[in-house]
mmCIF file with all atom_site columns, C-alpha atoms in Angstrom:
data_model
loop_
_atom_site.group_PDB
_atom_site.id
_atom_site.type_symbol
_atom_site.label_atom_id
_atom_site.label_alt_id
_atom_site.label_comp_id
_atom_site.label_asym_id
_atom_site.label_entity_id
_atom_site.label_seq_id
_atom_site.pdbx_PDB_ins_code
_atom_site.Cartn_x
_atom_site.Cartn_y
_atom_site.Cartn_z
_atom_site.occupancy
_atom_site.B_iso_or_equiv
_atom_site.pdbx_formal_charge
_atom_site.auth_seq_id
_atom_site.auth_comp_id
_atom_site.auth_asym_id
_atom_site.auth_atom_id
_atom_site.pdbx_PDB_model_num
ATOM 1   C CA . UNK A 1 1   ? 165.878 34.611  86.138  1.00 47.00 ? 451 UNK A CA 1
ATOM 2   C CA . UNK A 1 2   ? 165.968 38.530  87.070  1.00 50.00 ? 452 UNK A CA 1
ATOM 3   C CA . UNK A 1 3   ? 162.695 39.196  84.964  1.00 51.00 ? 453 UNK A CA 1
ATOM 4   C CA . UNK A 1 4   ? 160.777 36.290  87.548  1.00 54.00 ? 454 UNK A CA 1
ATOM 5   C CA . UNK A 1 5   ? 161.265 37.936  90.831  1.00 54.00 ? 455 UNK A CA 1
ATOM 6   C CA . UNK A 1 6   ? 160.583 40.925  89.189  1.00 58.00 ? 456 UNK A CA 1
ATOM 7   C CA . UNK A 1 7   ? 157.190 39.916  87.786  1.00 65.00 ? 457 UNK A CA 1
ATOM 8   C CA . UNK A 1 8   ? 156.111 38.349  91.022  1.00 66.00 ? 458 UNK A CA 1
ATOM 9   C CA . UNK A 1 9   ? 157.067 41.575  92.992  1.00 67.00 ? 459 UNK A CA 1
ATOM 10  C CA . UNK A 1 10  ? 154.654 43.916  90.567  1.00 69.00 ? 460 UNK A CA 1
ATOM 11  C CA . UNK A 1 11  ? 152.098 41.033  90.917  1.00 70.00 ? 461 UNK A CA 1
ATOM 12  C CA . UNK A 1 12  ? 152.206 41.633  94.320  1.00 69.00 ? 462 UNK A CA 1
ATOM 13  C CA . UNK A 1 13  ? 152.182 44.972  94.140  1.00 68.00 ? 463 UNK A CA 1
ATOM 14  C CA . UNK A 1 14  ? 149.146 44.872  91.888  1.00 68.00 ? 464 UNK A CA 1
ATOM 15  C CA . UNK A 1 15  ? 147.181 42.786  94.229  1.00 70.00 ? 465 UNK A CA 1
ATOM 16  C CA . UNK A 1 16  ? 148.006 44.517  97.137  1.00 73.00 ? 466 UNK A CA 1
ATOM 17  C CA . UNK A 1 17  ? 146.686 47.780  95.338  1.00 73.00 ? 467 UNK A CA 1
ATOM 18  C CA . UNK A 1 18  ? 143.529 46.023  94.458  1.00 76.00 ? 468 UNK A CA 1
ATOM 19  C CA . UNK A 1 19  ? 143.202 44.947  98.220  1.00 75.00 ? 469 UNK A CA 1
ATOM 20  C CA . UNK A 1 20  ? 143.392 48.398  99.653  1.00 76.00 ? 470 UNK A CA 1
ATOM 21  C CA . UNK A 1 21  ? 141.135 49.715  97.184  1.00 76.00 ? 471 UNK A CA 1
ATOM 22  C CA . UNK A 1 22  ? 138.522 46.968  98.218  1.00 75.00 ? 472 UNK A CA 1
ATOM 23  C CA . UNK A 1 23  ? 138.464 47.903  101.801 1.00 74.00 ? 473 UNK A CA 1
ATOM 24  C CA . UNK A 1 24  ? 138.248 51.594  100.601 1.00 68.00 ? 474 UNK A CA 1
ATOM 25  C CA . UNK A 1 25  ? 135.051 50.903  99.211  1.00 68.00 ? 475 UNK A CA 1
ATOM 26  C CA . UNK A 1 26  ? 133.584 48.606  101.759 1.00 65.00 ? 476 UNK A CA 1
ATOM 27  C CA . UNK A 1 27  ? 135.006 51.629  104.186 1.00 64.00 ? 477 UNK A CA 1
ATOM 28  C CA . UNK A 1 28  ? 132.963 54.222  101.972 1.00 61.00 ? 478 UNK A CA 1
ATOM 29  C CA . UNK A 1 29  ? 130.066 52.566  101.926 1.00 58.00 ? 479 UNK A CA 1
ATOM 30  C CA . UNK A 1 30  ? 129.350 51.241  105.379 1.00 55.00 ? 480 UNK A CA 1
ATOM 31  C CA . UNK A 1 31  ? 130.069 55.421  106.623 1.00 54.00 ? 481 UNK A CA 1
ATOM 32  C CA . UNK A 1 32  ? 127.485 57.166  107.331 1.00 54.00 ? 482 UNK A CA 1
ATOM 33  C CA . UNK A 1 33  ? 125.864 59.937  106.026 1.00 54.00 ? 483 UNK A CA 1
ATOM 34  C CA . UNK A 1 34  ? 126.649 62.902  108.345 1.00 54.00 ? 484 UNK A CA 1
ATOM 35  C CA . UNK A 1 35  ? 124.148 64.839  107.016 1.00 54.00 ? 485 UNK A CA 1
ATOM 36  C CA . UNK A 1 36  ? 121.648 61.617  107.367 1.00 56.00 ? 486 UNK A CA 1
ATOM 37  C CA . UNK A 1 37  ? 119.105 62.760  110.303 1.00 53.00 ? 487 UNK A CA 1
ATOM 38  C CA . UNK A 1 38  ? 117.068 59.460  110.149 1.00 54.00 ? 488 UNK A CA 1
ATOM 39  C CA . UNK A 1 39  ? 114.175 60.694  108.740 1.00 53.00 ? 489 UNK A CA 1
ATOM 40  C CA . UNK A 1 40  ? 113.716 58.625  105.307 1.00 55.00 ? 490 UNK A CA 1
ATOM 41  C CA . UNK A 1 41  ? 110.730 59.736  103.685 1.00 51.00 ? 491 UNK A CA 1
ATOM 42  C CA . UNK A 1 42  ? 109.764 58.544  100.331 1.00 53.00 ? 492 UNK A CA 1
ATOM 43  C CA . UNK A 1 43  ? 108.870 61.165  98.082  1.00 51.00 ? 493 UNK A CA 1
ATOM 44  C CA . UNK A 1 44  ? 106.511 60.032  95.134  1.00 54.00 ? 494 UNK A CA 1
ATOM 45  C CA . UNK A 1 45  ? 107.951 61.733  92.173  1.00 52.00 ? 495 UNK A CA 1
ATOM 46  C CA . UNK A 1 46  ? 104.748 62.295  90.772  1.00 46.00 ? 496 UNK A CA 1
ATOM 47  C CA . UNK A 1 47  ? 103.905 64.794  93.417  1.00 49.00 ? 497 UNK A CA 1
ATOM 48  C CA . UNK A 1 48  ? 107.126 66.390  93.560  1.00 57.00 ? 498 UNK A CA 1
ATOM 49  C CA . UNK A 1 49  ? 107.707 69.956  92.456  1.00 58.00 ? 499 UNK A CA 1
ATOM 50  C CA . UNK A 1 50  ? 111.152 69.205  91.220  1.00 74.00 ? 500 UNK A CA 1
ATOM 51  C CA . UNK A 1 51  ? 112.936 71.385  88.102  1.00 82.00 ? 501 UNK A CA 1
ATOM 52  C CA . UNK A 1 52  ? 113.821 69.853  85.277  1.00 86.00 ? 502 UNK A CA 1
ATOM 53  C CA . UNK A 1 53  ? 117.251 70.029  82.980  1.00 91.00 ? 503 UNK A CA 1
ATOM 54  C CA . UNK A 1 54  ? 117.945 70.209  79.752  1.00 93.00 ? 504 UNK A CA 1
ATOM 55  C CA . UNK A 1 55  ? 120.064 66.794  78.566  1.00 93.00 ? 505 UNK A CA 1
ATOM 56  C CA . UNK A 1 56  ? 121.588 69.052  75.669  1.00 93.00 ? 506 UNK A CA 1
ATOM 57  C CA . UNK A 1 57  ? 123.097 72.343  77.736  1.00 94.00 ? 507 UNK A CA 1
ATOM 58  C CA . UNK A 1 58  ? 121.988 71.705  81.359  1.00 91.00 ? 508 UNK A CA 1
ATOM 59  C CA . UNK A 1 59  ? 120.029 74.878  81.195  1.00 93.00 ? 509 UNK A CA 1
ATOM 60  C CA . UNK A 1 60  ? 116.452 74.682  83.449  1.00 93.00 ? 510 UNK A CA 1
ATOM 61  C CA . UNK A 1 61  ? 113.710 74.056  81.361  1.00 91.00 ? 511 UNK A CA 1
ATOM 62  C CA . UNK A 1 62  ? 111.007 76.081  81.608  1.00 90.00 ? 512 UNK A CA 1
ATOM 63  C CA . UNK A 1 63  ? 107.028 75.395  82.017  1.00 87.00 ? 513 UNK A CA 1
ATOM 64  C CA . UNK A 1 64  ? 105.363 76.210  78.377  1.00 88.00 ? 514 UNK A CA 1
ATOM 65  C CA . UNK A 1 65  ? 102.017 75.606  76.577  1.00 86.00 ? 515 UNK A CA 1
ATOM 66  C CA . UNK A 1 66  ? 101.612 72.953  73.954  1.00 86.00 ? 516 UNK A CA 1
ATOM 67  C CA . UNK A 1 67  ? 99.402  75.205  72.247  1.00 87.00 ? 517 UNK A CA 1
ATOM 68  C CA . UNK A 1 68  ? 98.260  73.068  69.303  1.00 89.00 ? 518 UNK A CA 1
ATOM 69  C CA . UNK A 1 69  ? 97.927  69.809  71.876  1.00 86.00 ? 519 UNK A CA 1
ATOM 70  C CA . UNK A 1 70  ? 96.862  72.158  74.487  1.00 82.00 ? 520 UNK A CA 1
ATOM 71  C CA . UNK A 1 71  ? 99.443  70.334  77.183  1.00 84.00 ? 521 UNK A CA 1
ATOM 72  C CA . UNK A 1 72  ? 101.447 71.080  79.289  1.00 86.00 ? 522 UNK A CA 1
ATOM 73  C CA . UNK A 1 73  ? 105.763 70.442  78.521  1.00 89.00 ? 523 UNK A CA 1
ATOM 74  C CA . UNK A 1 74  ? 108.941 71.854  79.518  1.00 89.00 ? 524 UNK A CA 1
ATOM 75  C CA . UNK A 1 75  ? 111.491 73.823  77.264  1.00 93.00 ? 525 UNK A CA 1
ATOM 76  C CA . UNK A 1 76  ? 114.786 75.035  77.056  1.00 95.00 ? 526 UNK A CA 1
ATOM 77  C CA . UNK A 1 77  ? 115.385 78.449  76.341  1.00 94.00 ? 527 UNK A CA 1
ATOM 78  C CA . UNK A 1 78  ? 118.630 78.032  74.611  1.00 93.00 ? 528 UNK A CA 1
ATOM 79  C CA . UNK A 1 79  ? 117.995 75.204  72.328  1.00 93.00 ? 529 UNK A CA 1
ATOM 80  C CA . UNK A 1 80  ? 114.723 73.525  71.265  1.00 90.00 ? 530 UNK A CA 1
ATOM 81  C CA . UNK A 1 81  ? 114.835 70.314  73.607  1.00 94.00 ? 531 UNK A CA 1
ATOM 82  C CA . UNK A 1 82  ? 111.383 70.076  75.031  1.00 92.00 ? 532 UNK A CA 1
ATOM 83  C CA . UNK A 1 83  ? 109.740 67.525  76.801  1.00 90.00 ? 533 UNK A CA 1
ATOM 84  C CA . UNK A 1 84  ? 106.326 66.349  78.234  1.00 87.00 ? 534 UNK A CA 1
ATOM 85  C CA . UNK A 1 85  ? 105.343 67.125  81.309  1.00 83.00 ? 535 UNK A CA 1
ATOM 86  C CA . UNK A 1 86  ? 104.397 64.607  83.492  1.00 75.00 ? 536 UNK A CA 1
ATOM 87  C CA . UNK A 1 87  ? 100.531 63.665  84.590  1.00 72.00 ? 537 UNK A CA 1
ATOM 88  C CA . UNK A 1 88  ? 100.426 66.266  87.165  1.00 65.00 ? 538 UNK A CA 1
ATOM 89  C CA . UNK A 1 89  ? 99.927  69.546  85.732  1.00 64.00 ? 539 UNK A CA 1
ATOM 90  C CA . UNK A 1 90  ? 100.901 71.201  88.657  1.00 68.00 ? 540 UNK A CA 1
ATOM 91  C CA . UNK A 1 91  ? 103.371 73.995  88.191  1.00 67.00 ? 541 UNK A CA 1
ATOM 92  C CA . UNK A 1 92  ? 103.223 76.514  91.307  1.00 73.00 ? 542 UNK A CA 1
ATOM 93  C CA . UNK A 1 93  ? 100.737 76.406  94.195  1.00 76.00 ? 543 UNK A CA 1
ATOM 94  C CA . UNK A 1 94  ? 100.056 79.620  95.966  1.00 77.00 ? 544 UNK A CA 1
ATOM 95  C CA . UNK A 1 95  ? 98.399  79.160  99.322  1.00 75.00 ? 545 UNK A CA 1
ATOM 96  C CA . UNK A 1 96  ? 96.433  81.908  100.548 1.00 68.00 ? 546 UNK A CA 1
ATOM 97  C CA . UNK A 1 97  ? 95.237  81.774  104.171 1.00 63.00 ? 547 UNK A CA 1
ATOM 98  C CA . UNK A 1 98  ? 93.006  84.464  104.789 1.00 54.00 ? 548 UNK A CA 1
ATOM 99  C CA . UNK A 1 99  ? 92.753  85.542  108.683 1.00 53.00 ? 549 UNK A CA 1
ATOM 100 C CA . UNK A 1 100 ? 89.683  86.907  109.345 1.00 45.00 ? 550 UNK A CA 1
ATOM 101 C CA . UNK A 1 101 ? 89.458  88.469  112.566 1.00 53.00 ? 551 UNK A CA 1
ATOM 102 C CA . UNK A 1 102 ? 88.973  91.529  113.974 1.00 66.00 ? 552 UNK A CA 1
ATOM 103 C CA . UNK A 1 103 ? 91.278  94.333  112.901 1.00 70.00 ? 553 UNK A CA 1
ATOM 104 C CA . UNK A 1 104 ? 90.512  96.805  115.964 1.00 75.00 ? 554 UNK A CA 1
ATOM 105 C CA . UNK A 1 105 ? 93.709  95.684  118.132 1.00 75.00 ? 555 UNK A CA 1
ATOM 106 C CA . UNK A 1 106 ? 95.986  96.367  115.165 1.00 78.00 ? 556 UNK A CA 1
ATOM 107 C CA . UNK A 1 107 ? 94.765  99.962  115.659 1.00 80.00 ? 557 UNK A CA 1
ATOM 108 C CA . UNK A 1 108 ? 97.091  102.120 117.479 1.00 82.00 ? 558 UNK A CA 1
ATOM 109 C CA . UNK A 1 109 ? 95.102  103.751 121.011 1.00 75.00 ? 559 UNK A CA 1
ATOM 110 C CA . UNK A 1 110 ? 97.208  107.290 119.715 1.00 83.00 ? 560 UNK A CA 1
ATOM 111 C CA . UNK A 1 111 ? 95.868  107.705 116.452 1.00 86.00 ? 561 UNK A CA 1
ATOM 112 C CA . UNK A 1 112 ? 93.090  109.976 117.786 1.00 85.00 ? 562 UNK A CA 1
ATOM 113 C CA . UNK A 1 113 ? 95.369  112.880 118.197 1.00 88.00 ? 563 UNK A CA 1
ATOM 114 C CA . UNK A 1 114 ? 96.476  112.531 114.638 1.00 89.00 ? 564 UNK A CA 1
ATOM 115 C CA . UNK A 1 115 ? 95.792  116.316 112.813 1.00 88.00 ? 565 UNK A CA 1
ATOM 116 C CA . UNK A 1 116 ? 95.659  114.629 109.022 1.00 91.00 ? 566 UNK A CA 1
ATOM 117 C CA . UNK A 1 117 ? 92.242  111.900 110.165 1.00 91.00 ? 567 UNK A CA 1
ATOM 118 C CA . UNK A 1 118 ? 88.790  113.369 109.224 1.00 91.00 ? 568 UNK A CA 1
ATOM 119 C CA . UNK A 1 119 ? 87.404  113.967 112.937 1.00 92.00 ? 569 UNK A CA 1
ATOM 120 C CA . UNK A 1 120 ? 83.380  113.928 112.795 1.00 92.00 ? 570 UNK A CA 1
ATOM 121 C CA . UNK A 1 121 ? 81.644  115.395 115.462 1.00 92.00 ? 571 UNK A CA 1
ATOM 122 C CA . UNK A 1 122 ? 78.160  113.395 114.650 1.00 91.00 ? 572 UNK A CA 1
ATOM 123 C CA . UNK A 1 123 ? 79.854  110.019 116.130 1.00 90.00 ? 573 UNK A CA 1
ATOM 124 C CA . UNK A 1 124 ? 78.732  109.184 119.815 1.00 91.00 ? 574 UNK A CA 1
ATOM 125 C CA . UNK A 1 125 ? 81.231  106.551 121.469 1.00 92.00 ? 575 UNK A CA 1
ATOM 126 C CA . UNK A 1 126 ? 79.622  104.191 123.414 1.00 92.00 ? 576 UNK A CA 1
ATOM 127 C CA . UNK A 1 127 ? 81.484  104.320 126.437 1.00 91.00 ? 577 UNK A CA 1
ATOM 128 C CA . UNK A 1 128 ? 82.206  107.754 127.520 1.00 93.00 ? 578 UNK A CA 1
ATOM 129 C CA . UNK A 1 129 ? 79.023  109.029 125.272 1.00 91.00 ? 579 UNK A CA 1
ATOM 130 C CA . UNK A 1 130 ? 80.965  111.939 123.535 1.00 92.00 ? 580 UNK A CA 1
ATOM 131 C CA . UNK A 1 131 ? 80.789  112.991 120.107 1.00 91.00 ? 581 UNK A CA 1
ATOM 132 C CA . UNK A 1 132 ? 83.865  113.350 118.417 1.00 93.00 ? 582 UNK A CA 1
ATOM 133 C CA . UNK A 1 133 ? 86.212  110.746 117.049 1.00 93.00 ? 583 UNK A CA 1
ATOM 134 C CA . UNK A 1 134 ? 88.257  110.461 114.295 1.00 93.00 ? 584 UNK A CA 1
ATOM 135 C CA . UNK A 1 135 ? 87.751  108.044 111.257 1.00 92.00 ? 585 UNK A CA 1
ATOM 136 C CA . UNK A 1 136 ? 89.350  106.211 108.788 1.00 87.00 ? 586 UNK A CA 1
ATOM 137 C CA . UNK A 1 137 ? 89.281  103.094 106.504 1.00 84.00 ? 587 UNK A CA 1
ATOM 138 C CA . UNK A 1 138 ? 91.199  100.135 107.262 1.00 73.00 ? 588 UNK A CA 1
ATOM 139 C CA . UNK A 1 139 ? 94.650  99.550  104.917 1.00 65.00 ? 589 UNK A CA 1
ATOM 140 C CA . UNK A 1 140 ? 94.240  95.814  106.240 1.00 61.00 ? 590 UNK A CA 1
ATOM 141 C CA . UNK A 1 141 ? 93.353  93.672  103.231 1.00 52.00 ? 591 UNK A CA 1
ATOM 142 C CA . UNK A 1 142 ? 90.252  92.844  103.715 1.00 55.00 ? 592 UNK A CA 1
ATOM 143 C CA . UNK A 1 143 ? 88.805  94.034  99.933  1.00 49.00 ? 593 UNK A CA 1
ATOM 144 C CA . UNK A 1 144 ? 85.082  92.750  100.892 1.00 54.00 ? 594 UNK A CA 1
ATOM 145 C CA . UNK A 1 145 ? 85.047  95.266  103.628 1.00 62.00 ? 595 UNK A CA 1
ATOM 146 C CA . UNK A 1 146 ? 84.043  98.843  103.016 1.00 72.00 ? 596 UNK A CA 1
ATOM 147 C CA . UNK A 1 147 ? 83.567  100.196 107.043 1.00 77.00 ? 597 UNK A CA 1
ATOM 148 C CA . UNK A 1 148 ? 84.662  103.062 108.685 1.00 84.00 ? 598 UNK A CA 1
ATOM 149 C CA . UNK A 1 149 ? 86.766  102.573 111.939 1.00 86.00 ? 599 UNK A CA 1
ATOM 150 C CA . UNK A 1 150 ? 86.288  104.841 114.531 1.00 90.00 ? 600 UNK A CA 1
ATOM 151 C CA . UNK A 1 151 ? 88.383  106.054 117.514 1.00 91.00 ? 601 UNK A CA 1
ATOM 152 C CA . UNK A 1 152 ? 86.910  108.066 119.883 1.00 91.00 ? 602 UNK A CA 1
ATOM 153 C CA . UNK A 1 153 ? 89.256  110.998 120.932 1.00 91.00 ? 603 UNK A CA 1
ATOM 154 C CA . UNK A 1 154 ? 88.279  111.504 124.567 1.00 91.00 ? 604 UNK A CA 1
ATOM 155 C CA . UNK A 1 155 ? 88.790  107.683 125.902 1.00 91.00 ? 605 UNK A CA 1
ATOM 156 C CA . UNK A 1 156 ? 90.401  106.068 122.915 1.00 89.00 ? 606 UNK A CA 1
ATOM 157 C CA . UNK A 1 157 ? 88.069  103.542 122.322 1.00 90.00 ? 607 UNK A CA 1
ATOM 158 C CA . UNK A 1 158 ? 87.466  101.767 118.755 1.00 89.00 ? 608 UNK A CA 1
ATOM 159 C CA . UNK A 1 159 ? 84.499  100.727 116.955 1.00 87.00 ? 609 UNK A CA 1
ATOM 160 C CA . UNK A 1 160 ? 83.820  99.821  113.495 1.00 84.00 ? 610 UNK A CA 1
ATOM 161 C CA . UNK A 1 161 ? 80.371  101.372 111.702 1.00 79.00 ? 611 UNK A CA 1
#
């Protein structure tokens, strides 16, 4: 008789635990996300740039060429897990936006009085009519270009010859 209460109590007890644990979970998973900001976008994994994992020794696997298949697979530097890479062959993009403008308003008005420029005395500014003006080439990447920029040192202005 003292072994029935007993085993009613702890089923109780038991199905009280499994109760709470229920409404835990329906708690967990009706909270939000607090890090959630609405924006669901899918991503197609195809296009993603995602890295990849070793299953073996979680190491990231590297981007290598299947030389004899000439393809393109990932491997682990540790062990020799490797794997195919998928149909996009796409490793790193580097985009390269080229401004091309002009670069005489990223010339300073006082370089003129600078003593290490070549000064030429054979230059005629346009717009005070003297002579001399120091010269230089432009350190602004722009390899195609090969012109002199010119800075008058009476009135400061620029041209480019």
């Amino acid at each position: 008789l003292l072994n029935e209460p007993r085993n009613k109590m702890e089923e109780d007890w038991a199905g009280q635990e499994e109760q709470e644990e229920e409404e835990a979970q329906a708690e967990y998973e009706e909270e939000e996300d607090i890090l959630d900001v609405g924006d669901e976008v899918e991503t197609n994994d195809r296009d993603a740039l995602l890295m990849r994992f070793c299953p073996h020794d979680s190491s990231m696997l590297y981007p290598q060429e299947d030389k004899r298949n000439r393809m393109l697979q990932y491997a682990c530097r540790l062990c020799r897990y490797t794997e195919a890479a998928p149909d996009q062959p796409l490793i790193y993009r580097n985009e390269l936006k080229k401004e091309v403008g002009n670069v005489l308003h990223t010339v300073p008005s006082a370089i003129s009085d600078d003593p290490t420029l070549a000064r030429s005395q054979n230059a005629k500014c346009q717009n005070c009519n003297r002579n001399e003006a120091v010269f230089f080439q432009s350190d602004i990447a722009q390899a195609d270009s090969l012109a002199l920029i010119f800075v008058c040192c009476n009135c400061d202005h620029k041209w480019v010859n």
